[in-house]
Amino acid sequence: MDKYIKILNLSEIEEVVLSYGQPKFRSKQLIEWLLAKGAASYDEMTNLPATLRERLADEHPLTETHIVEKQVSRDGTRKYVLGLADGCLVETVGIPSLTTKSGTQHLTVCFSTQVGCAMACSFCATGQEGLTRNLSSTEMVEQIRVVQKDFGIRVSNVVSMGQGEPFQNYDAVIEALRFLNANKAFGIGARHITLSTCGILAGIERLSNEPEQFTLAVSLHSANQELRNSIMPRCKNQPLGKLKQALLEYVTKTGRRPSLEYTMIAGTNDSDKDLHELIEFTQGLLCHVNLIPLNNVPDSPFKPCKPETYKRWIRALGMHGVEATLRNSRGSDIDGACGQLKNTLAK
Ligand code: SAH
């Protein structure tokens, strides 16, 4: 399966080229053709020696990341189902800015880091699927390239809030983000790159030591251990006390403010007790709280909470010195919003 060039990580592509006895700059040229220029075949790569192109075509076939399905939301958000070399499908969302104050339009890409997800969060559509496989760094950059090409405008921001848990595929994710940050075809500022995790401690610790200023978002959803265990069962071994400790260290090391994501579920995590536990968790921690209205997931018993609750929570958090905002869920009419990504075609 991993013979396809795009299923290899960028670092593995480099190893293949070196193993053919070619100099390192050839791998840079190859990667440039694949990811910056979006070449559809090895024949186009005219600055590579013909022998190298032939061998690559033979041993590592080049396939196009194709748009299997595209849905356009009333708000301009586009959700794509992308087909990968081995037939796996993955979802990616392009979210254009609504206002163009300065005349420049922003485009955010919500990309996937895995095919499916192993975390099984009870309110998330991707969690119902289980994990099929990790995506390679190449496949992650491909998602950004395909969306950039389809919109015809430069991608300004990326967030790892598609399918998958990025910190269970840490090396490939960082490799992809580094490429998006450094390659001039993308040149996305590190501060415009957000990593969202369900709170894998080892990943937060590693990110604290990376030189780039990527933004960290942690999906908290409850500051009560028992409740969090029930809605995020695979996070049991990443306890809240240690999570807070890891966040405090992240802030100390990076000087950056992480976001805490909190999806509000009626009758589950939206009581006054839940609010007080959240406030308690935030005390002493530099953070921003992002409340997310629950999006509809088929066959799910969970319902969104009343709109008044968000306002009350934002006010209460503010009174305790915590900046909180309500996420405007884009693309929910096309199931392109948080927690709605599921490979329906695959099932
Ligand atoms: N695994 C990563 C990234 C993927 S999900 C993480 O957990 O952060 C991106 C965000 O959408 C997470 O905060 C996730 O908890 C949230 N989410 C999942 N299902 C949702 C739903 N049905 N409605 C609203 N947000 C949801």
Coordinates of C-alpha atoms and ligand atoms in Angstrom, one line a residue:
M1 CA 0.0 0.0 0.0
D2 CA 2.7 2.5 0.9
K3 CA 4.2 2.2 -2.5
Y4 CA 2.1 5.2 -3.6
I5 CA 4.2 8.3 -3.4
K6 CA 1.6 10.4 -1.6
I7 CA 1.1 7.8 1.1
L8 CA 4.7 8.4 2.1
N9 CA 5.7 11.2 4.5
L10 CA 7.8 14.0 3.1
S11 CA 10.8 12.6 5.0
E12 CA 10.2 9.2 3.5
I13 CA 10.1 10.7 0.0
E14 CA 13.5 12.2 0.6
E15 CA 14.8 8.8 1.8
V16 CA 13.5 7.1 -1.4
V17 CA 15.3 9.6 -3.6
L18 CA 18.5 9.3 -1.6
S19 CA 18.2 5.5 -1.7
Y20 CA 18.2 5.8 -5.5
G21 CA 21.7 7.4 -5.2
Q22 CA 20.3 10.8 -6.1
P23 CA 21.4 14.0 -4.4
K24 CA 19.1 15.6 -1.7
F25 CA 18.1 18.6 -3.9
R26 CA 16.3 16.1 -6.2
S27 CA 13.9 15.2 -3.4
K28 CA 13.3 18.9 -2.9
Q29 CA 12.5 19.3 -6.6
L30 CA 10.2 16.2 -6.5
I31 CA 8.3 17.5 -3.4
E32 CA 7.9 20.9 -5.1
W33 CA 6.4 19.3 -8.1
L34 CA 4.0 17.2 -6.0
L35 CA 2.8 19.6 -3.4
A36 CA 3.5 23.2 -4.6
K37 CA 2.9 22.7 -8.3
G38 CA 0.4 19.8 -8.0
A39 CA 1.9 17.8 -10.9
A40 CA -0.5 15.1 -12.2
S41 CA 2.2 12.9 -13.6
Y42 CA 6.0 12.3 -13.4
D43 CA 6.2 13.3 -17.1
E44 CA 5.6 16.9 -16.1
M45 CA 8.7 17.0 -13.8
T46 CA 11.0 18.1 -16.6
N47 CA 13.9 19.1 -14.4
L48 CA 14.2 15.6 -13.0
P49 CA 16.4 13.1 -14.9
A50 CA 14.3 10.7 -17.0
T51 CA 15.8 7.7 -15.3
L52 CA 14.6 8.9 -11.9
R53 CA 11.2 9.7 -13.2
E54 CA 10.9 6.3 -14.7
R55 CA 12.0 4.5 -11.6
L56 CA 9.6 6.5 -9.4
A57 CA 6.7 5.9 -11.8
D58 CA 7.5 2.2 -11.6
E59 CA 8.0 1.9 -7.9
H60 CA 5.9 4.7 -6.4
P61 CA 3.0 5.5 -8.6
L62 CA 1.7 9.1 -8.6
T63 CA -2.0 9.4 -8.1
E64 CA -4.2 12.5 -8.0
T65 CA -5.9 13.4 -4.7
H66 CA -9.4 13.7 -6.3
I67 CA -12.5 15.5 -5.2
V68 CA -15.1 12.6 -4.8
E69 CA -17.7 15.0 -3.6
K70 CA -18.0 18.7 -2.9
Q71 CA -20.9 20.4 -1.1
V72 CA -21.2 24.2 -0.8
S73 CA -22.9 25.7 2.2
R74 CA -25.2 28.7 2.2
D75 CA -22.4 30.6 4.0
G76 CA -19.8 29.8 1.3
T77 CA -18.1 27.0 3.3
R78 CA -17.2 24.0 1.1
K79 CA -16.9 20.5 2.3
Y80 CA -14.9 18.0 0.3
V81 CA -14.7 14.3 0.4
L82 CA -11.2 13.5 -1.0
G83 CA -10.1 10.2 -2.5
L84 CA -6.6 9.0 -1.6
A85 CA -4.3 6.7 -3.5
D86 CA -5.3 3.6 -1.6
G87 CA -9.1 4.4 -2.0
C88 CA -9.4 5.8 1.6
L89 CA -11.7 8.8 1.8
V90 CA -11.1 11.8 4.0
E91 CA -13.0 15.0 4.6
T92 CA -11.6 18.6 4.4
V93 CA -13.5 21.8 4.8
G94 CA -12.7 25.3 3.3
I95 CA -14.1 28.2 5.2
P96 CA -13.9 31.6 3.5
S97 CA -14.1 34.8 5.7
L98 CA -17.5 36.4 5.7
T99 CA -16.3 40.0 5.9
T100 CA -13.6 41.5 3.8
K101 CA -12.7 44.6 5.8
S102 CA -9.3 45.2 4.2
G103 CA -10.4 43.8 0.9
T104 CA -8.4 40.6 1.4
Q105 CA -10.3 37.5 1.8
H106 CA -9.2 34.9 4.4
L107 CA -9.5 31.2 3.8
T108 CA -9.3 28.7 6.6
V109 CA -8.8 25.0 5.9
C110 CA -10.0 22.5 8.4
F111 CA -7.9 19.4 7.6
S112 CA -7.9 15.8 8.7
T113 CA -4.9 14.1 10.3
Q114 CA -6.2 10.5 10.2
V115 CA -8.7 8.4 8.2
G116 CA -11.4 8.1 11.0
C117 CA -10.4 8.5 14.6
A118 CA -9.7 6.1 17.5
M119 CA -10.9 8.5 20.3
A120 CA -14.6 7.5 20.2
C121 CA -15.9 10.8 21.8
S122 CA -19.6 10.0 22.2
F123 CA -20.9 13.3 20.6
C124 CA -18.6 13.2 17.5
A125 CA -19.5 11.6 14.2
T126 CA -15.9 10.8 13.3
G127 CA -15.6 9.0 16.7
Q128 CA -18.3 6.5 15.6
E129 CA -16.1 5.3 12.8
G130 CA -13.0 4.1 14.5
L131 CA -9.5 4.5 13.1
T132 CA -8.6 3.3 9.6
R133 CA -5.1 4.7 9.3
N134 CA -2.9 7.7 9.9
L135 CA -2.5 10.2 7.0
S136 CA 1.0 11.0 5.7
S137 CA 2.3 14.5 5.9
T138 CA 2.1 14.6 2.1
E139 CA -1.7 13.8 2.3
M140 CA -2.2 16.5 4.8
V141 CA -0.5 19.2 2.7
E142 CA -2.5 17.8 -0.3
Q143 CA -5.7 18.7 1.4
I144 CA -4.6 22.3 1.7
R145 CA -3.4 22.4 -1.9
V146 CA -6.6 21.0 -3.3
V147 CA -8.8 23.5 -1.3
Q148 CA -6.5 26.4 -2.3
K149 CA -6.8 25.4 -5.9
D150 CA -10.5 25.0 -5.8
F151 CA -11.2 28.4 -4.2
G152 CA -8.5 30.1 -6.3
I153 CA -7.4 32.1 -3.2
R154 CA -4.5 31.7 -0.9
V155 CA -5.1 29.7 2.3
S156 CA -4.4 32.0 5.2
N157 CA -5.2 29.7 8.2
V158 CA -5.2 26.0 8.9
V159 CA -6.7 24.1 11.8
S160 CA -6.4 20.4 12.5
M161 CA -10.1 20.1 13.4
G162 CA -11.1 17.6 10.7
Q163 CA -11.1 13.9 11.3
G164 CA -8.5 12.3 13.6
E165 CA -6.5 13.1 16.6
P166 CA -3.4 15.0 15.5
F167 CA -1.3 14.0 18.5
Q168 CA -1.7 10.3 17.7
N169 CA 0.1 11.1 14.5
Y170 CA 2.4 13.7 15.9
D171 CA 5.5 13.5 13.6
A172 CA 3.6 13.5 10.4
V173 CA 1.4 16.4 11.5
I174 CA 4.3 18.6 12.5
E175 CA 6.1 17.7 9.3
A176 CA 3.1 18.9 7.3
L177 CA 2.6 22.1 9.3
R178 CA 6.3 22.9 9.0
F179 CA 6.1 22.5 5.2
L180 CA 3.0 24.7 5.0
N181 CA 4.8 27.3 7.1
A182 CA 8.0 27.3 5.2
N183 CA 7.2 26.6 1.5
K184 CA 6.5 29.7 -0.5
A185 CA 3.5 28.2 -2.3
F186 CA 1.8 28.3 1.0
G187 CA 3.7 30.5 3.5
I188 CA 1.1 30.2 6.2
G189 CA 2.3 32.0 9.4
A190 CA 2.8 29.7 12.4
R191 CA 0.4 31.8 14.4
H192 CA -2.3 31.0 11.8
I193 CA -1.8 27.3 12.3
T194 CA -3.8 25.7 15.0
L195 CA -3.4 22.2 16.4
S196 CA -6.5 20.9 18.1
T197 CA -6.2 17.9 20.4
C198 CA -8.5 16.0 22.8
G199 CA -5.7 16.5 25.3
I200 CA -2.9 13.9 24.7
L201 CA -0.4 14.9 27.3
A202 CA 2.7 13.7 25.5
G203 CA 1.7 15.7 22.5
I204 CA 1.2 18.9 24.5
E205 CA 4.6 18.4 26.1
R206 CA 6.3 17.9 22.7
L207 CA 4.6 20.9 21.2
S208 CA 5.8 23.1 24.1
N209 CA 9.4 22.4 22.9
E210 CA 8.9 23.0 19.2
P211 CA 10.5 26.2 17.8
E212 CA 7.4 27.3 15.8
Q213 CA 4.7 29.3 17.4
F214 CA 1.8 27.1 16.4
T215 CA -1.4 27.7 18.3
L216 CA -2.8 25.0 20.7
A217 CA -6.4 24.2 21.2
V218 CA -7.5 21.6 23.7
S219 CA -10.9 20.0 23.5
L220 CA -12.0 20.0 27.1
H221 CA -15.8 19.6 27.0
S222 CA -15.9 19.0 30.8
A223 CA -13.7 19.8 33.8
N224 CA -15.3 17.0 35.8
Q225 CA -13.2 13.8 35.5
E226 CA -16.1 11.4 35.7
L227 CA -18.2 13.2 33.1
R228 CA -15.2 13.7 30.8
N229 CA -14.5 10.0 31.1
S230 CA -18.1 9.2 30.0
I231 CA -18.2 11.5 27.0
M232 CA -14.5 11.1 26.0
P233 CA -13.8 7.5 27.0
R234 CA -10.4 7.2 25.4
C235 CA -9.1 10.2 27.3
K236 CA -9.4 8.5 30.7
N237 CA -5.7 8.0 30.9
Q238 CA -5.0 11.7 30.3
P239 CA -6.4 13.0 33.6
L240 CA -7.5 16.6 34.1
G241 CA -5.0 17.4 36.8
K242 CA -2.1 16.4 34.5
L243 CA -3.8 18.1 31.6
K244 CA -3.8 21.4 33.5
Q245 CA -0.2 20.8 34.5
A246 CA 0.8 20.3 30.9
L247 CA -1.0 23.4 29.9
L248 CA 0.7 25.5 32.6
E249 CA 4.1 24.2 31.3
Y250 CA 3.1 25.0 27.7
V251 CA 2.3 28.6 28.7
T252 CA 5.5 29.0 30.7
K253 CA 7.6 27.6 27.9
T254 CA 6.0 29.3 24.9
G255 CA 4.3 32.4 26.4
R256 CA 1.4 31.5 24.2
R257 CA -2.3 31.4 25.2
P258 CA -4.0 28.0 24.5
S259 CA -7.7 27.7 23.7
L260 CA -10.0 25.4 25.6
E261 CA -12.8 24.1 23.3
Y262 CA -16.0 23.3 25.1
T263 CA -18.9 21.8 23.1
M264 CA -22.1 22.5 24.9
I265 CA -24.5 19.6 25.2
A266 CA -27.9 20.1 26.8
G267 CA -28.4 18.3 30.1
T268 CA -24.9 16.8 29.9
N269 CA -22.3 19.4 30.5
D270 CA -24.2 22.7 30.6
S271 CA -25.3 23.0 34.3
D272 CA -24.1 25.6 36.8
K273 CA -22.0 22.9 38.4
D274 CA -20.3 22.3 35.1
L275 CA -19.7 26.0 34.7
H276 CA -18.1 26.3 38.1
E277 CA -15.9 23.3 37.4
L278 CA -14.8 25.0 34.2
I279 CA -14.1 28.3 35.9
E280 CA -12.1 26.4 38.6
F281 CA -10.0 24.6 35.8
T282 CA -9.2 28.0 34.2
Q283 CA -8.0 29.7 37.3
G284 CA -4.3 30.5 37.3
L285 CA -4.1 29.4 33.6
L286 CA -3.6 31.8 30.7
C287 CA -6.3 30.5 28.3
H288 CA -9.2 31.4 26.1
V289 CA -12.4 29.5 26.2
N290 CA -14.2 28.7 23.0
L291 CA -17.8 27.5 23.5
I292 CA -19.0 25.4 20.6
P293 CA -22.7 24.8 19.9
L294 CA -23.3 21.1 19.5
N295 CA -23.8 20.2 15.9
N296 CA -26.2 17.6 14.8
V297 CA -24.9 14.1 14.5
P298 CA -27.2 11.4 13.0
D299 CA -28.5 8.8 15.5
S300 CA -27.1 10.8 18.4
P301 CA -29.1 11.4 21.6
F302 CA -27.3 14.7 22.3
K303 CA -28.9 18.0 21.7
P304 CA -27.5 21.6 21.7
C305 CA -28.1 23.7 24.8
K306 CA -30.3 26.9 24.9
P307 CA -28.7 30.0 23.3
E308 CA -29.1 31.9 26.6
T309 CA -26.7 29.5 28.3
Y310 CA -23.8 30.6 26.1
K311 CA -24.3 34.2 27.0
R312 CA -24.5 33.4 30.7
W313 CA -21.4 31.3 30.6
I314 CA -19.4 33.9 28.6
R315 CA -20.4 36.5 31.2
A316 CA -19.5 34.3 34.2
L317 CA -16.2 33.3 32.7
G318 CA -15.4 37.0 31.9
M319 CA -16.1 37.9 35.5
H320 CA -13.5 35.4 36.5
G321 CA -10.9 37.0 34.2
V322 CA -11.3 34.4 31.4
E323 CA -12.0 35.6 27.8
A324 CA -14.6 33.4 26.3
T325 CA -16.2 33.4 22.8
L326 CA -18.9 31.5 21.1
R327 CA -17.8 29.7 17.9
N328 CA -19.9 30.5 14.9
S329 CA -20.3 27.0 13.5
R330 CA -19.9 27.3 9.7
G331 CA -21.1 24.8 7.2
S332 CA -23.5 23.0 9.5
D333 CA -26.1 22.7 6.7
I334 CA -23.7 20.5 4.8
D335 CA -22.5 18.5 7.8
G336 CA -19.2 20.3 7.4
A337 CA -19.1 21.6 11.0
C338 CA -17.2 20.3 14.0
G339 CA -17.9 16.7 14.8
Q340 CA -20.0 16.2 11.7
L341 CA -17.3 14.8 9.5
K342 CA -17.9 11.2 8.6
N343 CA -17.1 9.3 5.5
T344 CA -20.7 8.6 4.7
L345 CA -19.7 7.5 1.2
A346 CA -17.4 4.8 2.6
K347 CA -20.1 3.1 4.6
Ligands
SAH1 N1 -9.3 15.3 17.7 C1 -9.1 16.7 17.8 C2 -9.6 17.4 16.5 C3 -10.9 17.1 15.9 S1 -12.5 17.7 16.3 C4 -9.8 17.3 19.0 O1 -10.4 16.5 19.7 O2 -9.6 18.4 19.2 C5 -12.6 19.4 16.4 C6 -13.5 19.9 17.5 O3 -14.9 19.6 17.3 C7 -13.2 19.3 18.8 O4 -13.2 20.3 19.8 C8 -14.3 18.3 19.0 O5 -14.5 17.9 20.3 C9 -15.5 19.1 18.5 N2 -16.7 18.3 18.2 C10 -16.8 17.0 18.0 N3 -18.1 16.7 17.8 C11 -18.8 17.8 17.9 C12 -20.2 18.1 17.7 N4 -21.1 17.1 17.4 N5 -20.6 19.4 17.7 C13 -19.7 20.3 18.0 N6 -18.4 20.1 18.1 C14 -18.0 18.9 18.1

